[in-house]
């Protein structure tokens, strides 16, 4: 477990298996997942209330596994992704899942970057690349045509994910 | 003298194939539909590389190119298709990281061609019988400056999984 979000990822296990988890560098507050709610113990307020889709859970599981990568994992000299890059991708997957956008595929890149791919119903493939320096790239393609390649903006992402091509 | 002979560069013909190892165990670069991720065709930017390493199919064997059959699969690109993307295919035998690999070849854009590479793609716009409205509208193909994410995506889309060692 590398960060608070790792601890807060809900699993298929329900309330009877709820765990109370304490993040690093934090002695007074903790986050618990009780089956449907994330609770901040310091304020005793409900932070979130949602259930992740099975595809999002699978993507989060795969992203978690990227912490275990060793250098040269692809045999071409690939770097391992930073913990913060993995965290950013996880947060993105969770945030988009709440908008009912489930990821199709996640993958680490050769230079420590990560990709989360989505597919629209119209066959548009949307890749969000998370780079080690915190920047993000959005690549939108349909067949061999590149519809957009450039800096990520949520507006552009959502437009294409919803099926817009312009 | 022998070393120089081993490292002799050859022309890669259009009919040849290019092999790229793609990891298929978790974490993998193979999507649920069997296609390869664009990251499998992305150069290592952290090493300053602008070209993509592949093996020329006519100069190697599958078992040598795949290295670890338990973790990788080979994806094939047709040289002709790569050149049609206005990319260069440059034989680059025995690089420092793989001194025994005589089949090592680079796929490069305009900005990543290795020294001595003479494979410069020419922009062929096809027969233009005359100035027509259609010809004027047709966008000129652009030689990519680098292997961007979009170019890597096109390479991934053009690649086909080789049935080795699987026989499915």
mmCIF file of C-alpha atoms in Angstrom:
data_model
loop_
_atom_site.group_PDB
_atom_site.id
_atom_site.type_symbol
_atom_site.label_atom_id
_atom_site.label_comp_id
_atom_site.label_asym_id
_atom_site.label_seq_id
_atom_site.Cartn_x
_atom_site.Cartn_y
_atom_site.Cartn_z
ATOM 1 C CA UNK A 1 0.000 0.000 0.000
ATOM 2 C CA UNK A 2 1.499 3.247 -1.095
ATOM 3 C CA UNK A 3 -0.981 5.978 -0.477
ATOM 4 C CA UNK A 4 -4.270 6.956 1.015
ATOM 5 C CA UNK A 5 -6.202 6.128 -2.103
ATOM 6 C CA UNK A 6 -4.822 2.617 -2.161
ATOM 7 C CA UNK A 7 -6.300 2.126 1.251
ATOM 8 C CA UNK A 8 -9.609 3.605 0.265
ATOM 9 C CA UNK A 9 -10.220 1.462 -2.801
ATOM 10 C CA UNK A 10 -13.365 -0.509 -2.197
ATOM 11 C CA UNK A 11 -13.373 -4.173 -3.040
ATOM 12 C CA UNK A 12 -16.113 -6.587 -3.881
ATOM 13 C CA UNK A 13 -16.307 -7.441 -0.197
ATOM 14 C CA UNK A 14 -19.249 -5.885 1.502
ATOM 15 C CA UNK A 15 -19.997 -4.344 4.862
ATOM 16 C CA UNK A 16 -19.336 -7.456 6.910
ATOM 17 C CA UNK A 17 -15.747 -7.312 5.721
ATOM 18 C CA UNK A 18 -15.327 -3.538 6.091
ATOM 19 C CA UNK A 19 -11.880 -2.439 7.105
ATOM 20 C CA UNK A 20 -10.718 0.600 9.020
ATOM 21 C CA UNK A 21 -7.490 1.837 7.545
ATOM 22 C CA UNK A 22 -4.938 4.377 8.662
ATOM 23 C CA UNK A 23 -2.843 6.228 6.092
ATOM 24 C CA UNK A 24 0.852 6.977 6.540
ATOM 25 C CA UNK A 25 1.928 10.307 8.062
ATOM 26 C CA UNK A 26 -1.429 10.763 9.657
ATOM 27 C CA UNK A 27 -2.102 9.860 13.225
ATOM 28 C CA UNK A 28 -5.360 11.634 13.901
ATOM 29 C CA UNK A 29 -7.520 10.879 10.908
ATOM 30 C CA UNK A 30 -8.241 7.805 8.938
ATOM 31 C CA UNK A 31 -10.460 6.634 6.171
ATOM 32 C CA UNK A 32 -12.706 3.677 6.460
ATOM 33 C CA UNK A 33 -14.658 1.942 3.774
ATOM 34 C CA UNK A 34 -17.800 0.393 5.125
ATOM 35 C CA UNK A 35 -19.270 -1.031 1.968
ATOM 36 C CA UNK A 36 -20.827 2.088 0.539
ATOM 37 C CA UNK A 37 -19.268 5.130 2.180
ATOM 38 C CA UNK A 38 -15.873 6.658 2.724
ATOM 39 C CA UNK A 39 -15.724 8.338 6.130
ATOM 40 C CA UNK A 40 -13.211 10.843 7.423
ATOM 41 C CA UNK A 41 -12.816 10.089 11.113
ATOM 42 C CA UNK A 42 -11.684 13.590 12.063
ATOM 43 C CA UNK A 43 -14.920 15.177 10.971
ATOM 44 C CA UNK A 44 -17.136 12.128 10.922
ATOM 45 C CA UNK A 45 -18.542 13.236 7.601
ATOM 46 C CA UNK A 46 -19.331 11.151 4.599
ATOM 47 C CA UNK A 47 -16.819 11.961 1.856
ATOM 48 C CA UNK A 48 -18.113 9.793 -0.961
ATOM 49 C CA UNK A 49 -20.931 7.422 -1.609
ATOM 50 C CA UNK A 50 -20.728 5.334 -4.728
ATOM 51 C CA UNK A 51 -19.947 1.890 -5.997
ATOM 52 C CA UNK A 52 -17.310 1.361 -8.593
ATOM 53 C CA UNK A 53 -18.041 -0.618 -11.731
ATOM 54 C CA UNK A 54 -16.378 -3.972 -12.185
ATOM 55 C CA UNK A 55 -14.242 -2.583 -15.016
ATOM 56 C CA UNK A 56 -13.036 0.263 -12.835
ATOM 57 C CA UNK A 57 -12.218 -2.168 -10.043
ATOM 58 C CA UNK A 58 -10.257 -4.324 -12.449
ATOM 59 C CA UNK A 59 -8.391 -1.275 -13.754
ATOM 60 C CA UNK A 60 -7.586 -0.171 -10.204
ATOM 61 C CA UNK A 61 -6.333 -3.633 -9.391
ATOM 62 C CA UNK A 62 -4.096 -3.627 -12.442
ATOM 63 C CA UNK A 63 -2.825 -0.130 -11.642
ATOM 64 C CA UNK A 64 -2.015 -1.295 -8.123
ATOM 65 C CA UNK A 65 0.074 -4.095 -9.564
ATOM 66 C CA UNK A 66 2.208 -1.533 -11.398
ATOM 67 C CA UNK A 67 3.842 -0.730 -8.059
ATOM 68 C CA UNK A 68 5.536 -4.120 -8.343
ATOM 69 C CA UNK A 69 7.202 -3.448 -11.683
ATOM 70 C CA UNK A 70 10.968 -3.710 -11.970
ATOM 71 C CA UNK A 71 13.114 -1.695 -14.330
ATOM 72 C CA UNK A 72 13.302 -3.121 -17.857
ATOM 73 C CA UNK A 73 10.006 -4.933 -17.346
ATOM 74 C CA UNK A 74 9.301 -4.689 -21.103
ATOM 75 C CA UNK A 75 12.778 -5.966 -22.134
ATOM 76 C CA UNK A 76 13.403 -2.679 -23.958
ATOM 77 C CA UNK A 77 14.639 -0.781 -20.880
ATOM 78 C CA UNK A 78 11.350 0.594 -19.544
ATOM 79 C CA UNK A 79 11.249 2.680 -16.374
ATOM 80 C CA UNK A 80 8.875 1.929 -13.526
ATOM 81 C CA UNK A 81 6.074 4.448 -13.004
ATOM 82 C CA UNK A 82 6.240 6.713 -9.969
ATOM 83 C CA UNK A 83 3.788 6.152 -7.137
ATOM 84 C CA UNK A 84 2.300 9.587 -7.773
ATOM 85 C CA UNK A 85 1.689 8.761 -11.421
ATOM 86 C CA UNK A 86 -0.150 5.605 -10.426
ATOM 87 C CA UNK A 87 -2.129 7.581 -7.882
ATOM 88 C CA UNK A 88 -3.134 10.155 -10.496
ATOM 89 C CA UNK A 89 -4.341 7.411 -12.834
ATOM 90 C CA UNK A 90 -6.303 5.741 -10.044
ATOM 91 C CA UNK A 91 -7.982 8.981 -9.071
ATOM 92 C CA UNK A 92 -8.876 9.560 -12.697
ATOM 93 C CA UNK A 93 -10.389 6.098 -13.080
ATOM 94 C CA UNK A 94 -12.483 6.609 -9.964
ATOM 95 C CA UNK A 95 -13.587 10.100 -10.939
ATOM 96 C CA UNK A 96 -14.620 9.042 -14.437
ATOM 97 C CA UNK A 97 -16.355 5.938 -13.155
ATOM 98 C CA UNK A 98 -18.579 8.209 -11.119
ATOM 99 C CA UNK A 99 -19.513 9.800 -14.451
ATOM 100 C CA UNK A 100 -20.345 6.286 -15.675
ATOM 101 C CA UNK A 101 -17.263 6.102 -17.879
ATOM 102 C CA UNK A 102 -15.568 2.766 -17.335
ATOM 103 C CA UNK A 103 -12.014 2.214 -18.587
ATOM 104 C CA UNK A 104 -11.280 -0.310 -21.313
ATOM 105 C CA UNK A 105 -7.567 -0.848 -20.689
ATOM 106 C CA UNK A 106 -4.708 0.407 -18.544
ATOM 107 C CA UNK A 107 -1.055 0.051 -19.376
ATOM 108 C CA UNK A 108 2.340 1.303 -18.235
ATOM 109 C CA UNK A 109 4.612 3.008 -20.756
ATOM 110 C CA UNK A 110 8.320 2.760 -21.493
ATOM 111 C CA UNK A 111 9.307 6.011 -19.764
ATOM 112 C CA UNK A 112 7.311 5.693 -16.550
ATOM 113 C CA UNK A 113 4.071 7.002 -18.002
ATOM 114 C CA UNK A 114 0.676 5.328 -17.670
ATOM 115 C CA UNK A 115 -2.267 5.071 -20.005
ATOM 116 C CA UNK A 116 -5.959 4.716 -19.299
ATOM 117 C CA UNK A 117 -7.959 3.941 -22.414
ATOM 118 C CA UNK A 118 -11.662 4.408 -22.962
ATOM 119 C CA UNK A 119 -13.825 3.437 -25.892
ATOM 120 C CA UNK A 120 -16.953 5.261 -26.897
ATOM 121 C CA UNK A 121 -19.978 3.496 -28.253
ATOM 122 C CA UNK A 122 -19.159 4.970 -31.652
ATOM 123 C CA UNK A 123 -15.822 3.179 -31.789
ATOM 124 C CA UNK A 124 -13.678 6.143 -30.805
ATOM 125 C CA UNK A 125 -10.608 5.199 -28.756
ATOM 126 C CA UNK A 126 -9.592 7.715 -26.126
ATOM 127 C CA UNK A 127 -6.250 7.417 -24.386
ATOM 128 C CA UNK A 128 -5.218 9.529 -21.418
ATOM 129 C CA UNK A 129 -1.482 9.410 -20.803
ATOM 130 C CA UNK A 130 -0.208 10.272 -17.326
ATOM 131 C CA UNK A 131 3.412 11.390 -17.374
ATOM 132 C CA UNK A 132 5.895 11.318 -14.521
ATOM 133 C CA UNK A 133 6.112 15.119 -14.451
ATOM 134 C CA UNK A 134 2.379 15.387 -13.764
ATOM 135 C CA UNK A 135 1.389 16.395 -17.284
ATOM 136 C CA UNK A 136 -1.324 14.567 -19.214
ATOM 137 C CA UNK A 137 -1.817 13.916 -22.896
ATOM 138 C CA UNK A 138 -5.062 13.106 -24.620
ATOM 139 C CA UNK A 139 -5.087 10.997 -27.775
ATOM 140 C CA UNK A 140 -8.365 10.431 -29.573
ATOM 141 C CA UNK A 141 -8.526 8.160 -32.604
ATOM 142 C CA UNK A 142 -11.144 6.578 -34.783
ATOM 143 C CA UNK A 143 -9.719 3.894 -37.009
ATOM 144 C CA UNK A 144 -6.536 5.311 -38.504
ATOM 145 C CA UNK A 145 -7.711 8.889 -38.084
ATOM 146 C CA UNK A 146 -6.323 10.955 -35.246
ATOM 147 C CA UNK A 147 -9.138 13.174 -34.030
ATOM 148 C CA UNK A 148 -7.111 14.889 -31.320
ATOM 149 C CA UNK A 149 -3.607 14.658 -29.930
ATOM 150 C CA UNK A 150 -2.566 17.232 -27.383
ATOM 151 C CA UNK A 151 -2.787 18.388 -23.798
ATOM 152 C CA UNK A 152 -5.530 16.796 -21.744
ATOM 153 C CA UNK A 153 -8.574 18.809 -20.855
ATOM 154 C CA UNK A 154 -11.563 17.296 -19.150
ATOM 155 C CA UNK A 155 -13.880 19.115 -21.519
ATOM 156 C CA UNK A 156 -12.260 17.509 -24.569
ATOM 157 C CA UNK A 157 -12.110 14.121 -22.903
ATOM 158 C CA UNK A 158 -15.745 14.121 -21.927
ATOM 159 C CA UNK A 159 -16.859 15.343 -25.331
ATOM 160 C CA UNK A 160 -15.129 12.443 -27.095
ATOM 161 C CA UNK A 161 -16.015 9.893 -24.438
ATOM 162 C CA UNK A 162 -19.652 10.867 -24.901
ATOM 163 C CA UNK A 163 -19.355 10.147 -28.604
ATOM 164 C CA UNK A 164 -18.612 13.600 -30.006
ATOM 165 C CA UNK A 165 -15.994 13.696 -32.739
ATOM 166 C CA UNK A 166 -15.509 17.360 -33.390
ATOM 167 C CA UNK B 1 37.743 -6.810 -39.433
ATOM 168 C CA UNK B 2 35.320 -9.569 -38.622
ATOM 169 C CA UNK B 3 33.398 -7.209 -36.341
ATOM 170 C CA UNK B 4 33.013 -4.691 -39.171
ATOM 171 C CA UNK B 5 31.637 -7.387 -41.456
ATOM 172 C CA UNK B 6 29.087 -8.463 -38.824
ATOM 173 C CA UNK B 7 27.856 -4.924 -38.416
ATOM 174 C CA UNK B 8 27.377 -4.244 -42.099
ATOM 175 C CA UNK B 9 24.145 -2.413 -42.791
ATOM 176 C CA UNK B 10 21.730 -3.773 -45.344
ATOM 177 C CA UNK B 11 18.753 -2.361 -47.149
ATOM 178 C CA UNK B 12 15.394 -3.420 -45.766
ATOM 179 C CA UNK B 13 13.029 -4.218 -48.608
ATOM 180 C CA UNK B 14 9.318 -3.434 -48.657
ATOM 181 C CA UNK B 15 8.400 -7.109 -48.588
ATOM 182 C CA UNK B 16 10.228 -7.679 -45.304
ATOM 183 C CA UNK B 17 8.571 -7.813 -41.901
ATOM 184 C CA UNK B 18 9.524 -6.088 -38.677
ATOM 185 C CA UNK B 19 9.190 -7.878 -35.338
ATOM 186 C CA UNK B 20 8.504 -6.193 -32.027
ATOM 187 C CA UNK B 21 8.301 -7.946 -28.670
ATOM 188 C CA UNK B 22 5.127 -7.103 -26.809
ATOM 189 C CA UNK B 23 4.620 -8.106 -23.208
ATOM 190 C CA UNK B 24 1.458 -10.157 -22.782
ATOM 191 C CA UNK B 25 1.601 -11.056 -19.105
ATOM 192 C CA UNK B 26 0.469 -8.566 -16.507
ATOM 193 C CA UNK B 27 1.410 -5.784 -16.886
ATOM 194 C CA UNK B 28 0.782 -6.218 -20.530
ATOM 195 C CA UNK B 29 0.581 -4.269 -23.720
ATOM 196 C CA UNK B 30 -2.053 -6.541 -25.235
ATOM 197 C CA UNK B 31 -5.604 -5.274 -25.001
ATOM 198 C CA UNK B 32 -8.607 -7.491 -24.378
ATOM 199 C CA UNK B 33 -9.353 -7.577 -28.127
ATOM 200 C CA UNK B 34 -5.820 -8.843 -28.838
ATOM 201 C CA UNK B 35 -4.516 -5.628 -30.354
ATOM 202 C CA UNK B 36 -1.310 -4.033 -29.096
ATOM 203 C CA UNK B 37 -1.223 -0.904 -26.975
ATOM 204 C CA UNK B 38 0.347 2.206 -28.481
ATOM 205 C CA UNK B 39 2.809 2.107 -25.577
ATOM 206 C CA UNK B 40 4.256 -1.071 -27.098
ATOM 207 C CA UNK B 41 5.380 1.073 -30.040
ATOM 208 C CA UNK B 42 6.584 4.112 -28.122
ATOM 209 C CA UNK B 43 10.326 4.930 -28.038
ATOM 210 C CA UNK B 44 12.109 5.316 -24.714
ATOM 211 C CA UNK B 45 12.001 9.062 -24.302
ATOM 212 C CA UNK B 46 13.838 8.904 -20.966
ATOM 213 C CA UNK B 47 16.870 7.654 -22.875
ATOM 214 C CA UNK B 48 16.536 10.363 -25.491
ATOM 215 C CA UNK B 49 15.516 7.848 -28.122
ATOM 216 C CA UNK B 50 13.483 9.051 -31.039
ATOM 217 C CA UNK B 51 13.362 5.796 -32.966
ATOM 218 C CA UNK B 52 11.738 2.462 -32.249
ATOM 219 C CA UNK B 53 13.731 -0.777 -32.006
ATOM 220 C CA UNK B 54 12.504 -3.755 -34.004
ATOM 221 C CA UNK B 55 14.078 -6.783 -35.640
ATOM 222 C CA UNK B 56 14.105 -7.337 -39.373
ATOM 223 C CA UNK B 57 12.224 -10.571 -39.845
ATOM 224 C CA UNK B 58 14.430 -11.801 -42.686
ATOM 225 C CA UNK B 59 17.562 -11.565 -40.520
ATOM 226 C CA UNK B 60 16.446 -13.325 -37.367
ATOM 227 C CA UNK B 61 14.419 -16.224 -36.075
ATOM 228 C CA UNK B 62 11.284 -15.984 -33.976
ATOM 229 C CA UNK B 63 12.763 -17.832 -31.025
ATOM 230 C CA UNK B 64 15.697 -15.421 -30.936
ATOM 231 C CA UNK B 65 13.603 -12.292 -31.355
ATOM 232 C CA UNK B 66 11.037 -13.154 -28.706
ATOM 233 C CA UNK B 67 13.692 -13.676 -25.981
ATOM 234 C CA UNK B 68 11.237 -14.884 -23.292
ATOM 235 C CA UNK B 69 8.293 -16.727 -24.775
ATOM 236 C CA UNK B 70 6.675 -16.963 -21.342
ATOM 237 C CA UNK B 71 6.322 -13.179 -21.118
ATOM 238 C CA UNK B 72 6.266 -11.826 -24.661
ATOM 239 C CA UNK B 73 4.611 -12.262 -27.998
ATOM 240 C CA UNK B 74 5.832 -11.014 -31.342
ATOM 241 C CA UNK B 75 3.882 -8.425 -33.274
ATOM 242 C CA UNK B 76 4.619 -7.975 -36.947
ATOM 243 C CA UNK B 77 4.690 -4.835 -39.043
ATOM 244 C CA UNK B 78 4.982 -4.881 -42.817
ATOM 245 C CA UNK B 79 7.845 -2.647 -43.956
ATOM 246 C CA UNK B 80 5.743 -1.356 -46.832
ATOM 247 C CA UNK B 81 3.003 -0.230 -44.446
ATOM 248 C CA UNK B 82 5.509 1.499 -42.179
ATOM 249 C CA UNK B 83 6.971 3.385 -45.125
ATOM 250 C CA UNK B 84 3.484 4.356 -46.216
ATOM 251 C CA UNK B 85 3.218 6.126 -42.872
ATOM 252 C CA UNK B 86 6.193 8.184 -44.133
ATOM 253 C CA UNK B 87 8.506 6.617 -41.569
ATOM 254 C CA UNK B 88 12.032 5.406 -42.275
ATOM 255 C CA UNK B 89 13.117 1.820 -41.763
ATOM 256 C CA UNK B 90 16.852 1.744 -41.065
ATOM 257 C CA UNK B 91 18.926 -1.359 -40.468
ATOM 258 C CA UNK B 92 20.974 -0.682 -37.313
ATOM 259 C CA UNK B 93 22.816 -3.930 -36.553
ATOM 260 C CA UNK B 94 24.533 -4.768 -33.281
ATOM 261 C CA UNK B 95 23.651 -1.721 -31.146
ATOM 262 C CA UNK B 96 25.433 -1.244 -27.817
ATOM 263 C CA UNK B 97 22.549 -2.778 -25.851
ATOM 264 C CA UNK B 98 22.263 -5.810 -28.127
ATOM 265 C CA UNK B 99 25.734 -6.322 -29.617
ATOM 266 C CA UNK B 100 24.822 -9.732 -31.016
ATOM 267 C CA UNK B 101 21.598 -8.644 -32.702
ATOM 268 C CA UNK B 102 22.364 -8.298 -36.401
ATOM 269 C CA UNK B 103 18.679 -7.955 -37.191
ATOM 270 C CA UNK B 104 18.245 -4.811 -35.086
ATOM 271 C CA UNK B 105 16.424 -2.159 -37.079
ATOM 272 C CA UNK B 106 15.021 1.249 -36.268
ATOM 273 C CA UNK B 107 11.716 2.775 -37.250
ATOM 274 C CA UNK B 108 12.277 6.487 -37.298
ATOM 275 C CA UNK B 109 10.492 9.690 -38.114
ATOM 276 C CA UNK B 110 12.170 12.684 -39.716
ATOM 277 C CA UNK B 111 13.921 13.695 -36.511
ATOM 278 C CA UNK B 112 15.105 10.287 -35.364
ATOM 279 C CA UNK B 113 16.875 8.771 -38.336
ATOM 280 C CA UNK B 114 20.202 7.279 -37.318
ATOM 281 C CA UNK B 115 23.384 8.553 -38.964
ATOM 282 C CA UNK B 116 23.912 6.976 -42.340
ATOM 283 C CA UNK B 117 20.301 5.981 -42.837
ATOM 284 C CA UNK B 118 19.394 6.603 -46.445
ATOM 285 C CA UNK B 119 15.803 5.419 -46.188
ATOM 286 C CA UNK B 120 14.074 8.739 -46.601
ATOM 287 C CA UNK B 121 10.364 8.427 -47.339
ATOM 288 C CA UNK B 122 9.138 10.301 -50.360
ATOM 289 C CA UNK B 123 5.764 11.882 -50.334
ATOM 290 C CA UNK B 124 3.893 10.273 -53.184
ATOM 291 C CA UNK B 125 0.674 12.123 -53.811
ATOM 292 C CA UNK B 126 -0.313 9.809 -56.611
ATOM 293 C CA UNK B 127 -1.085 10.702 -60.213
ATOM 294 C CA UNK B 128 -2.366 14.208 -60.646
ATOM 295 C CA UNK B 129 -3.761 14.492 -64.135
ATOM 296 C CA UNK B 130 -4.488 18.161 -63.833
ATOM 297 C CA UNK B 131 -5.476 20.920 -61.524
ATOM 298 C CA UNK B 132 -8.883 19.901 -60.309
ATOM 299 C CA UNK B 133 -10.920 21.040 -57.391
ATOM 300 C CA UNK B 134 -10.486 17.604 -55.871
ATOM 301 C CA UNK B 135 -6.689 17.749 -56.110
ATOM 302 C CA UNK B 136 -6.579 21.179 -54.570
ATOM 303 C CA UNK B 137 -8.700 20.007 -51.662
ATOM 304 C CA UNK B 138 -6.562 16.949 -50.985
ATOM 305 C CA UNK B 139 -4.354 17.570 -47.933
ATOM 306 C CA UNK B 140 -0.656 16.964 -48.474
ATOM 307 C CA UNK B 141 0.651 14.092 -46.373
ATOM 308 C CA UNK B 142 3.130 15.268 -43.795
ATOM 309 C CA UNK B 143 6.297 13.452 -42.860
ATOM 310 C CA UNK B 144 6.073 13.065 -39.074
ATOM 311 C CA UNK B 145 8.803 14.904 -37.210
ATOM 312 C CA UNK B 146 8.959 12.435 -34.326
ATOM 313 C CA UNK B 147 7.222 9.259 -33.240
ATOM 314 C CA UNK B 148 4.413 10.925 -31.350
ATOM 315 C CA UNK B 149 1.693 9.139 -29.415
ATOM 316 C CA UNK B 150 -0.454 9.289 -32.524
ATOM 317 C CA UNK B 151 2.236 7.727 -34.719
ATOM 318 C CA UNK B 152 2.790 5.007 -32.096
ATOM 319 C CA UNK B 153 -0.947 4.368 -32.155
ATOM 320 C CA UNK B 154 -0.897 3.952 -35.938
ATOM 321 C CA UNK B 155 2.005 1.516 -35.668
ATOM 322 C CA UNK B 156 0.128 -0.446 -33.022
ATOM 323 C CA UNK B 157 -2.961 -0.577 -35.217
ATOM 324 C CA UNK B 158 -0.934 -1.752 -38.202
ATOM 325 C CA UNK B 159 0.750 -4.529 -36.223
ATOM 326 C CA UNK B 160 -0.477 -8.113 -36.206
ATOM 327 C CA UNK B 161 0.191 -10.714 -33.584
ATOM 328 C CA UNK B 162 2.356 -13.578 -34.773
ATOM 329 C CA UNK B 163 1.173 -17.055 -33.873
ATOM 330 C CA UNK B 164 4.442 -17.998 -32.260
ATOM 331 C CA UNK B 165 4.872 -19.990 -30.108
ATOM 332 C CA UNK B 166 1.064 -20.252 -29.958
ATOM 333 C CA UNK B 167 -0.615 -22.029 -32.814
ATOM 334 C CA UNK B 168 -4.068 -20.566 -32.400
#
